[in-house]
mmCIF file of C-alpha atoms and ligand atoms in Angstrom:
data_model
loop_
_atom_site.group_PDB
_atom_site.id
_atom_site.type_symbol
_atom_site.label_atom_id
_atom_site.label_comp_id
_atom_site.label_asym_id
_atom_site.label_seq_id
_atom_site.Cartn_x
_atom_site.Cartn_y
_atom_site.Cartn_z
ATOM 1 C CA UNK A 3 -1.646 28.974 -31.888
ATOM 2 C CA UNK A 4 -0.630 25.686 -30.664
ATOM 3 C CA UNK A 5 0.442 24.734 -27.415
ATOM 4 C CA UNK A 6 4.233 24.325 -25.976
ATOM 5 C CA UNK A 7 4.711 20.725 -25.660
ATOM 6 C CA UNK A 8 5.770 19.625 -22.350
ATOM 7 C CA UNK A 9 9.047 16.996 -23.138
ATOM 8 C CA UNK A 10 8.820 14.586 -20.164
ATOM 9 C CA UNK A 11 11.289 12.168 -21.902
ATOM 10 C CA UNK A 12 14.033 15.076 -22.388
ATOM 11 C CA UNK A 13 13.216 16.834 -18.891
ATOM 12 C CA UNK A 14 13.525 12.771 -17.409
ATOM 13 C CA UNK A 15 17.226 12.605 -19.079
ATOM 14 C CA UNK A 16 18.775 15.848 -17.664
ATOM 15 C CA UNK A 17 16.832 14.939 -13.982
ATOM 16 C CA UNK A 18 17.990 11.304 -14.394
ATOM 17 C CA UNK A 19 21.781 12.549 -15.380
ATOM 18 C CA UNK A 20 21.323 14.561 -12.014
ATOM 19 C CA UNK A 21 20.551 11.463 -9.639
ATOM 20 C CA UNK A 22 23.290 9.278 -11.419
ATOM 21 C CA UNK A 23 26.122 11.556 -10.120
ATOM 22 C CA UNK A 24 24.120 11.851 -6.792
ATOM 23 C CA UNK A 25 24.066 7.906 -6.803
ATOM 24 C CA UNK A 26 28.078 7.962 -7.435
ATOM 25 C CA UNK A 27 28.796 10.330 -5.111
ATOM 26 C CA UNK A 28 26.975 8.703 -2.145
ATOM 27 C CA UNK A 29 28.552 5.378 -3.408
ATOM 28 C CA UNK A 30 31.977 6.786 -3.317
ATOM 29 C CA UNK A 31 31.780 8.286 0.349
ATOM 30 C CA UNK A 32 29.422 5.521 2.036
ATOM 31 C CA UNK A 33 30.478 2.781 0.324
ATOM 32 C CA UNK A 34 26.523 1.511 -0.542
ATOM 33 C CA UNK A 35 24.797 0.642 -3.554
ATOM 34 C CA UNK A 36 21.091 2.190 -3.423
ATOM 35 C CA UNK A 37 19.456 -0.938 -4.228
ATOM 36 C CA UNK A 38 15.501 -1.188 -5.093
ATOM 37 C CA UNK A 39 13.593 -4.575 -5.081
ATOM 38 C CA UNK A 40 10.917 -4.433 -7.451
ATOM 39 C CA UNK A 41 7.695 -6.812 -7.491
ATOM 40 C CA UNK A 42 5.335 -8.115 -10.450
ATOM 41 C CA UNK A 43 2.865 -10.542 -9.591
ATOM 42 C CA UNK A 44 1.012 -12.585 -13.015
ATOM 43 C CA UNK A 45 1.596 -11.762 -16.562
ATOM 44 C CA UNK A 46 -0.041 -8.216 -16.901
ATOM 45 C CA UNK A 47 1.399 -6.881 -20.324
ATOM 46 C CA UNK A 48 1.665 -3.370 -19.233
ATOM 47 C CA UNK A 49 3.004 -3.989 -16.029
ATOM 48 C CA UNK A 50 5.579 -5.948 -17.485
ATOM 49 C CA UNK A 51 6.640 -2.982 -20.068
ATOM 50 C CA UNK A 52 6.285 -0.391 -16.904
ATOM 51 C CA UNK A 53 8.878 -3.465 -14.813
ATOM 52 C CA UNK A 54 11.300 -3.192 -17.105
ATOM 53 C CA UNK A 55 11.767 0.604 -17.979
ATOM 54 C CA UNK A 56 11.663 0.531 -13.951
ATOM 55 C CA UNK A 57 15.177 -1.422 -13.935
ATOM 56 C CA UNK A 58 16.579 -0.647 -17.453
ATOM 57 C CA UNK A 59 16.290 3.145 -15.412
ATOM 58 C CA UNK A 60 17.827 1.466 -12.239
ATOM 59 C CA UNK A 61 20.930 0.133 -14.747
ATOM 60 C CA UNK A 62 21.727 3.273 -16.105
ATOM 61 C CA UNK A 63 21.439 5.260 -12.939
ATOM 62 C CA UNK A 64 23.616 2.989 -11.285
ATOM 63 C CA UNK A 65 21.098 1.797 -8.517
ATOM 64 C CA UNK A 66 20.417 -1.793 -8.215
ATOM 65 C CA UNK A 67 17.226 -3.189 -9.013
ATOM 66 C CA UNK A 68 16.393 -7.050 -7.691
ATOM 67 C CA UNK A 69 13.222 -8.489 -9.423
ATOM 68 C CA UNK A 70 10.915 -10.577 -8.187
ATOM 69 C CA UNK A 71 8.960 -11.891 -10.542
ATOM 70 C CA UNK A 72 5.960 -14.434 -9.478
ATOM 71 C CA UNK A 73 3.167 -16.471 -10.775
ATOM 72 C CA UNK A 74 -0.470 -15.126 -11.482
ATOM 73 C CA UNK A 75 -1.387 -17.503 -8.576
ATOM 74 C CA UNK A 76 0.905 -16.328 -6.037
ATOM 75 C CA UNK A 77 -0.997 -16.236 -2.205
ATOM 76 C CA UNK A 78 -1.524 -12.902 -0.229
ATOM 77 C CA UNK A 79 0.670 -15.092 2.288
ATOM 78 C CA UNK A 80 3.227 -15.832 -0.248
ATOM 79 C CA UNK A 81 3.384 -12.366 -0.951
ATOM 80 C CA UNK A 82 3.548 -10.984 2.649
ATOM 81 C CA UNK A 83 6.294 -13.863 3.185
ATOM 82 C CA UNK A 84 8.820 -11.818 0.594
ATOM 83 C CA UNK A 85 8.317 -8.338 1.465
ATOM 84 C CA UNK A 86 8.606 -9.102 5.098
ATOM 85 C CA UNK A 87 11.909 -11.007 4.132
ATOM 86 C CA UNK A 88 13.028 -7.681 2.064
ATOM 87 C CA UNK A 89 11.886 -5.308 4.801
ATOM 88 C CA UNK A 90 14.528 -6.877 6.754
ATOM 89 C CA UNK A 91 17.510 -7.034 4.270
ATOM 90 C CA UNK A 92 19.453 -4.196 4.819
ATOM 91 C CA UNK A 93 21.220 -3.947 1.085
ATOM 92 C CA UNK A 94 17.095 -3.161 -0.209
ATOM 93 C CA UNK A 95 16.353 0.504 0.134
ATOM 94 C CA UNK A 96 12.900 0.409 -1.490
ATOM 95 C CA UNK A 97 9.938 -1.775 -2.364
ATOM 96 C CA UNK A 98 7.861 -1.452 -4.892
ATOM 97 C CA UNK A 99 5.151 -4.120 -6.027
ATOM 98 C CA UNK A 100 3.677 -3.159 -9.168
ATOM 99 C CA UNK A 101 0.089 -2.364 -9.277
ATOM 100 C CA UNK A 102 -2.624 -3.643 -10.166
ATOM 101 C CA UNK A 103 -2.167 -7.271 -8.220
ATOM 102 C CA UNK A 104 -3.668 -10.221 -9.663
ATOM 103 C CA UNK A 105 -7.495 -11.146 -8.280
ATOM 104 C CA UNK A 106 -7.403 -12.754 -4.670
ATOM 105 C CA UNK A 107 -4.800 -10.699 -3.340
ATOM 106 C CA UNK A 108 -5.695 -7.968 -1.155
ATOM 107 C CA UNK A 109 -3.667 -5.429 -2.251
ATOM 108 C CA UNK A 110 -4.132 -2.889 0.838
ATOM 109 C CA UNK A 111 -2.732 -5.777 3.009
ATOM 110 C CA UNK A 112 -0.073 -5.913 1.128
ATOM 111 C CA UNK A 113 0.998 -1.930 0.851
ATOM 112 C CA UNK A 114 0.061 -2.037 4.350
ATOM 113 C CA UNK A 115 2.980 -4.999 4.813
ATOM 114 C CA UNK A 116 5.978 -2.512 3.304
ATOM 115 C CA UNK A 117 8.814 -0.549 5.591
ATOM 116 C CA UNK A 118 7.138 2.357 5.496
ATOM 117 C CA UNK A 119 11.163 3.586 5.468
ATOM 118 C CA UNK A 120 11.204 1.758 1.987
ATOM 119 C CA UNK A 121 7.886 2.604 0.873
ATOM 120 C CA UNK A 122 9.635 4.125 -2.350
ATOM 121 C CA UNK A 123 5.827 4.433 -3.979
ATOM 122 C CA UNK A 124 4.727 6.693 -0.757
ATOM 123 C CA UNK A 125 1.431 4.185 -0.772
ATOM 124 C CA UNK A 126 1.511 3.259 2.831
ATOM 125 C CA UNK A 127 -0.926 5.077 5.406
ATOM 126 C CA UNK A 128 1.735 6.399 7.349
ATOM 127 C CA UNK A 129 3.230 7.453 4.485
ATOM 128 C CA UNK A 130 0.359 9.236 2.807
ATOM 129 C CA UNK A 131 -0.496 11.238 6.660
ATOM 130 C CA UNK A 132 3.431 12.542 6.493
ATOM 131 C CA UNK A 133 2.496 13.811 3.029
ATOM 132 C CA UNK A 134 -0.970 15.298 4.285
ATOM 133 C CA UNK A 135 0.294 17.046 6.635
ATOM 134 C CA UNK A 136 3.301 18.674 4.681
ATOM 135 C CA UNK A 137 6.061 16.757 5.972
ATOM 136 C CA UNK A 138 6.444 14.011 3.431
ATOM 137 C CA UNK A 139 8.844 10.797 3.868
ATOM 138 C CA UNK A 140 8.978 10.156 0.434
ATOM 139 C CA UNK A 141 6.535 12.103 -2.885
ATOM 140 C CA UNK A 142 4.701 9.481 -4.539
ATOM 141 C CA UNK A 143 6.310 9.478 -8.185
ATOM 142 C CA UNK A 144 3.853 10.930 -10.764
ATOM 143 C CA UNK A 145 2.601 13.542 -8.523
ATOM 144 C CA UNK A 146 6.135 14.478 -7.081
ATOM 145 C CA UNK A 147 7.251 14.177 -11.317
ATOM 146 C CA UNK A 148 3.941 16.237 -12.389
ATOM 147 C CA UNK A 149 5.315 19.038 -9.383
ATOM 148 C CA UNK A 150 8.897 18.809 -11.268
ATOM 149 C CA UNK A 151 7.744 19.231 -14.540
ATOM 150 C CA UNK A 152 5.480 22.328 -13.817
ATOM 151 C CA UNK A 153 8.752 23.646 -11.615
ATOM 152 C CA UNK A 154 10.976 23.553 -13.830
ATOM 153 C CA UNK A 155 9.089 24.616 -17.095
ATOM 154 C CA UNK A 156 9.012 27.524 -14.866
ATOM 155 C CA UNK A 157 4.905 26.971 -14.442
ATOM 156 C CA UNK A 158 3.302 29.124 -11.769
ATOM 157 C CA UNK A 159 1.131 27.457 -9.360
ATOM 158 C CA UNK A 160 0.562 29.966 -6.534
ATOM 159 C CA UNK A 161 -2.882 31.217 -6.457
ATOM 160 C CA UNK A 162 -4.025 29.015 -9.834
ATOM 161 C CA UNK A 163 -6.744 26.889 -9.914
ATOM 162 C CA UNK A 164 -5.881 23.085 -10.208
ATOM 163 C CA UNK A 165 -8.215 20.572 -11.475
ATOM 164 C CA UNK A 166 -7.514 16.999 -11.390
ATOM 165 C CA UNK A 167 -9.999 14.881 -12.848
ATOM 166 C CA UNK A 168 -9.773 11.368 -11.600
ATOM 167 C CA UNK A 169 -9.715 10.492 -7.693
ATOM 168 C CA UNK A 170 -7.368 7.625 -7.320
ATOM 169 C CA UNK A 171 -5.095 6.600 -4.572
ATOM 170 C CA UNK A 172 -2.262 6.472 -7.433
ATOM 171 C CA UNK A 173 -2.362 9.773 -8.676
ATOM 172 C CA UNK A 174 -5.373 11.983 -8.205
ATOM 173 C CA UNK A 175 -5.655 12.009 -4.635
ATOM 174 C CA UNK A 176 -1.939 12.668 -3.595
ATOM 175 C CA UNK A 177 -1.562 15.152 -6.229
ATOM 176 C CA UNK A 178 -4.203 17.342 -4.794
ATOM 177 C CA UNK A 179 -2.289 16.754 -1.638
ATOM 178 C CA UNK A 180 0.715 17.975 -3.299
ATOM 179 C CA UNK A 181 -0.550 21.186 -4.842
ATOM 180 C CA UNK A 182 -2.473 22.072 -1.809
ATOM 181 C CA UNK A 183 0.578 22.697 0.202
ATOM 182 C CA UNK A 184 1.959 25.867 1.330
ATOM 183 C CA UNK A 185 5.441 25.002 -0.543
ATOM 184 C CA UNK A 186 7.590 25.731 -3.897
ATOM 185 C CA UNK A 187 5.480 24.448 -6.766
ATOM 186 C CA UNK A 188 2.243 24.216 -4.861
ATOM 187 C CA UNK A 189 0.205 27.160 -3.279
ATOM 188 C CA UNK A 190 -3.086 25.806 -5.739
ATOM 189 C CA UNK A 191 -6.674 26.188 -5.541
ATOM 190 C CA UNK A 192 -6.981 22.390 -5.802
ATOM 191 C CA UNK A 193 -10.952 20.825 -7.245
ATOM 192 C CA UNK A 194 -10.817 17.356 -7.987
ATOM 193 C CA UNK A 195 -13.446 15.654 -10.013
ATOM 194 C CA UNK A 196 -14.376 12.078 -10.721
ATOM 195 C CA UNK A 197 -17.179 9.809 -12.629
ATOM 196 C CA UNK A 198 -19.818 10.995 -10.424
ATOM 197 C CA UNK A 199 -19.235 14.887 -11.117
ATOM 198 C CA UNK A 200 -22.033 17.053 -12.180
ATOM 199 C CA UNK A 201 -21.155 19.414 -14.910
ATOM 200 C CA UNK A 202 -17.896 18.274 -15.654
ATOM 201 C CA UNK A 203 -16.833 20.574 -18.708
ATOM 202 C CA UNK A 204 -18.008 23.330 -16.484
ATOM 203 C CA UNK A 205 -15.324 22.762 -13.756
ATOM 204 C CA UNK A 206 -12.338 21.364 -16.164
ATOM 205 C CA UNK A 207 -13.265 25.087 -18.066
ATOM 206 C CA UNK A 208 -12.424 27.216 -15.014
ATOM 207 C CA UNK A 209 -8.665 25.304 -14.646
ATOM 208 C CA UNK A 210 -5.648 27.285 -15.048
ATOM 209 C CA UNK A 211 -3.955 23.738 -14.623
ATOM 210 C CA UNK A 212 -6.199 20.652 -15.435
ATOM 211 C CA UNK A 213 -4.481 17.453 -14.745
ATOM 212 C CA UNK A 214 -6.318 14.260 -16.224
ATOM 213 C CA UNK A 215 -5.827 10.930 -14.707
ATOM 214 C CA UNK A 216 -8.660 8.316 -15.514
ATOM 215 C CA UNK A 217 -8.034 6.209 -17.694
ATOM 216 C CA UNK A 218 -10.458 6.633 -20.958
ATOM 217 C CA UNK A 219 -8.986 7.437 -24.164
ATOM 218 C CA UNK A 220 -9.264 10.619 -25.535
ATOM 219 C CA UNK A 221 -11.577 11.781 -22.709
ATOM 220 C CA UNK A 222 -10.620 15.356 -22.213
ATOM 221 C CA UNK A 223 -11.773 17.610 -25.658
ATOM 222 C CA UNK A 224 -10.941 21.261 -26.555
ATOM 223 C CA UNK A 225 -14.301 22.518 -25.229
ATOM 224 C CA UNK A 226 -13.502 21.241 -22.036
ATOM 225 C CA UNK A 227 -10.762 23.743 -21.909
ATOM 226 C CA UNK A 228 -10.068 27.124 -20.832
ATOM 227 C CA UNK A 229 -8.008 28.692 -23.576
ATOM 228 C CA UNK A 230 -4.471 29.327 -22.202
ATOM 229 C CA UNK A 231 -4.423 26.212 -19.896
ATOM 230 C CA UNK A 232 -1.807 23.961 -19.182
ATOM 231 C CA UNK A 233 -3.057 20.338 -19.709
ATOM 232 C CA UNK A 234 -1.308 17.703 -18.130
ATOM 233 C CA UNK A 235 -2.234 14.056 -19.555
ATOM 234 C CA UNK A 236 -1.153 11.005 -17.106
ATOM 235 C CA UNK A 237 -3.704 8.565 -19.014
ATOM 236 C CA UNK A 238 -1.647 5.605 -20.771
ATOM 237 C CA UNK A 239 -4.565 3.551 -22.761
ATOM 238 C CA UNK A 240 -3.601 1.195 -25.359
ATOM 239 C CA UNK A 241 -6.324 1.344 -27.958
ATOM 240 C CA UNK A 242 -6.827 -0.234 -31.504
ATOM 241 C CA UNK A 243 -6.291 1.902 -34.544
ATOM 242 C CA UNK A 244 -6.758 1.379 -38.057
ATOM 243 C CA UNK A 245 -3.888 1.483 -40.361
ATOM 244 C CA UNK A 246 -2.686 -0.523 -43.222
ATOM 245 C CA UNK A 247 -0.409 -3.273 -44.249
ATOM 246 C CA UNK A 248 2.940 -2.962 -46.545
ATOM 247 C CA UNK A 249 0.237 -4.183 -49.353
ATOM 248 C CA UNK A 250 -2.400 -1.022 -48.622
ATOM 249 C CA UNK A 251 -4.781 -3.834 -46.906
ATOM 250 C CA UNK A 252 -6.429 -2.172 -43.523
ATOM 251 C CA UNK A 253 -5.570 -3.524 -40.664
ATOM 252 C CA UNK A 254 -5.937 -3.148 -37.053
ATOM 253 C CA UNK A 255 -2.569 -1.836 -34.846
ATOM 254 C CA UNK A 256 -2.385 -1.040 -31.205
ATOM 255 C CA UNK A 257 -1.269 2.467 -30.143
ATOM 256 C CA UNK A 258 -0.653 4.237 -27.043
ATOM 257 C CA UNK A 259 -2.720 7.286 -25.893
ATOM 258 C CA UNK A 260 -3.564 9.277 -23.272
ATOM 259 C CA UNK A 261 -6.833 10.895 -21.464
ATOM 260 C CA UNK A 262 -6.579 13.829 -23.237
ATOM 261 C CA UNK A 263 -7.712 14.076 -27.153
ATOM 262 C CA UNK A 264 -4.085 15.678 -28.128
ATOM 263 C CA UNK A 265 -4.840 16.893 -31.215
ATOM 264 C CA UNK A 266 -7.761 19.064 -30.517
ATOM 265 C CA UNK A 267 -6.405 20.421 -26.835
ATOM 266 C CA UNK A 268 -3.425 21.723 -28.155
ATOM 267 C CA UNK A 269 -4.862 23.920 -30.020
ATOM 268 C CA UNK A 270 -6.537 25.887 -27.035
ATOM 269 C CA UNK A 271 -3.945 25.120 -24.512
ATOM 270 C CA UNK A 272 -0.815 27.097 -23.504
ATOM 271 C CA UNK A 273 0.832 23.752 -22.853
ATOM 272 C CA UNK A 274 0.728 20.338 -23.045
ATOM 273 C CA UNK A 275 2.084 16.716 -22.341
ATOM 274 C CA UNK A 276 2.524 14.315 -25.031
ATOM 275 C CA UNK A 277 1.546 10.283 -24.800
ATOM 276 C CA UNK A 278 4.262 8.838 -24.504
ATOM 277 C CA UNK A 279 7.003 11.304 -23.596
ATOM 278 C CA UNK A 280 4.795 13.156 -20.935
ATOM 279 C CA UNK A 281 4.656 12.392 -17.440
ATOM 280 C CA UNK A 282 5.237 8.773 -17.983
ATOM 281 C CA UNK A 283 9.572 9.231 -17.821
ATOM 282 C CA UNK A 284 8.915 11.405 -14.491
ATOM 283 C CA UNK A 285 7.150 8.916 -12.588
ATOM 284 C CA UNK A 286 10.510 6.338 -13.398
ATOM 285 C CA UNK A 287 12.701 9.401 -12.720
ATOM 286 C CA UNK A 288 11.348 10.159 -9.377
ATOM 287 C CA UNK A 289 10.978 6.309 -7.965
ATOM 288 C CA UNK A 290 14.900 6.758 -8.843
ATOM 289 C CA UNK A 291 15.416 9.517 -6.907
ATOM 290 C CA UNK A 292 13.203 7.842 -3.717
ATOM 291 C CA UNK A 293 15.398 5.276 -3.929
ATOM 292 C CA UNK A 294 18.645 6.830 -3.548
ATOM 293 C CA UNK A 295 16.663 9.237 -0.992
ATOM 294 C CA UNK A 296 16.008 5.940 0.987
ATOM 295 C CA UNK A 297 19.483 4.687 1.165
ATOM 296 C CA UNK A 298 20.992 7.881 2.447
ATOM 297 C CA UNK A 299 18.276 7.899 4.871
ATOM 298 C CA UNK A 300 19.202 4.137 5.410
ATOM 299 C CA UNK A 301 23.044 5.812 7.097
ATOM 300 C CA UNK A 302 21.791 8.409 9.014
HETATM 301 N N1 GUN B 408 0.918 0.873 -11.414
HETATM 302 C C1 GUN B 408 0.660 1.996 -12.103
HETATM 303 N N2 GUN B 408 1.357 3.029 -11.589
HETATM 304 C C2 GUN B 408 2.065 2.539 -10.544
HETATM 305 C C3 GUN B 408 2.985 3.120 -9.618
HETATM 306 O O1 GUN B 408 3.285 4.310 -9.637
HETATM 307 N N3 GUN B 408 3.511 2.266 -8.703
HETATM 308 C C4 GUN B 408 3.193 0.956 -8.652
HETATM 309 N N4 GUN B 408 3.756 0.207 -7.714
HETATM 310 N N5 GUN B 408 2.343 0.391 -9.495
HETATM 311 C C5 GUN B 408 1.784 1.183 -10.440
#
């Protein structure tokens, strides 16, 4: 039997639809806009796609987004010059600068630099202790859309096993922090594994939910899963595929896919998330609804 596909796009709508009369509402009795300044640094082609679903999102939710975009030689000082300048402005609710940063700047100085009040990405240190400790500011956004998505599919976590494979600050990390809480949507047995775990099929093969966030293509294979498991993907690899021309000729095409081999997991999973259409139209959702978090918290 094949899995129940997770639909991150259509579950994104109906949560975005939510936060767009929440935005109108709050407009209409405080007279603010939310407003969200977002950062890319250099010419990164994926960060550029991610930049603009961020504010085509902002548009249609009716928040404002103000984009900075700068050179791929922009300073560390430059850099700390504008978000101490946006810290201050009191129309900008949140900051975001997209990740990665170009080589040269030092990225934790930077994070380090942001309102931790309008730390929309939850990536500051004070940020991340509020969230260790079960009193969160803001939910970093793929984790806190990850939490939605198994919430509202109606996915229990209480007492299951949780494996996230991959360890970064982005993802992996805070979303062990999330399921490990005594909360709605949490209540996990929480393993994380990384590059340097022994045994890996082993440990992804005792997860009632195995979320995969490292970045290789096609990593995670049937065998590597219990049967009955829900398999969440958050990879986002752009790989080259053969296909062929109008003419028959083979050529070469670029496609977008995630960590998880699709075709062969959803055949022994319960559920699944698709690349793209997964988690990827939470993460937007959710920096939305920081935002618009941020500027009520911005009145009170
Ligand atoms: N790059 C990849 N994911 C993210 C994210 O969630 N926030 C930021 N700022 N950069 C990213």
């Amino acid at each position: 039997m094949s899995a129940m596909i997770l639909d991150g796009k259509a579950l994104a709508d109906q949560i975005r639809a939510e936060i767009a009369e929440e935005v109108g509402r709050f407009k209409e009795a405080s007279g603010i806009v939310p407003a969200l300044a977002v950062i890319l640094v250099g010419e990164n082609p994926a960060s550029q796609v991610y930049v603009r679903n961020k504010e085509m999102a902002c548009q249609k939710a009716g928040i404002e987004s103000l984009m900075y975009r700068l050179d791929q030689d922009t300073t560390t000082a430059d850099l700390l010059d504008l978000i101490r300048k946006l810290n201050q402005d009191a129309k900008v609710h949140g900051i975001l600068v997209q990740l990665p940063l170009p080589k040269g700047i030092e990225e934790k100085e930077i994070l380090d630099a942001i309102d931790p009040s309008k730390d929309v990405d939850a990536f500051h240190p004070e940020n991340v202790g509020l969230i260790s400790q079960g009193r969160p500011r803001f939910l970093p956004c793929t984790p806190y859309g990850i939490q939605q998505m198994l919430v509202r599919y109606n996915i229990e976590t209480d007492g299951k096993h949780a494996v996230i494979v991959g360890r970064s600050d982005i993802v992996g990390k805070p979303m062990a922090l999330l399921l490990v809480q005594k909360a709605v949507g949490a209540n996990a047995t929480v393993s994380i594994a990384h590059s340097r775990t022994k045994n890996l099929p082993e440990i992804t093969r005792t997860a009632d939910i195995l979320i995969v966030a490292i970045g290789k293509a096609n990593f995670l294979t049937a065998d590597m899963v219990k049967p009955g498991a829900v398999v969440i993907d958050v990879g986002m690899n752009r790989i080259e595929v053969g296909s062929t021309d109008e003419n028959g000729n083979p050529i070469k095409v670029k496609k977008l896919v995630g960590d998880v081999d699709f075709d062969s997991v959803k055949e022994v999973a319960s559920a699944i998330t698709p690349v793209p259409g997964g988690v990827g139209p939470l993460t937007v959702t959710m920096l939305l609804l920081n935002t618009l978090n941020s500027a009520k918290n911005s009145v009170r």
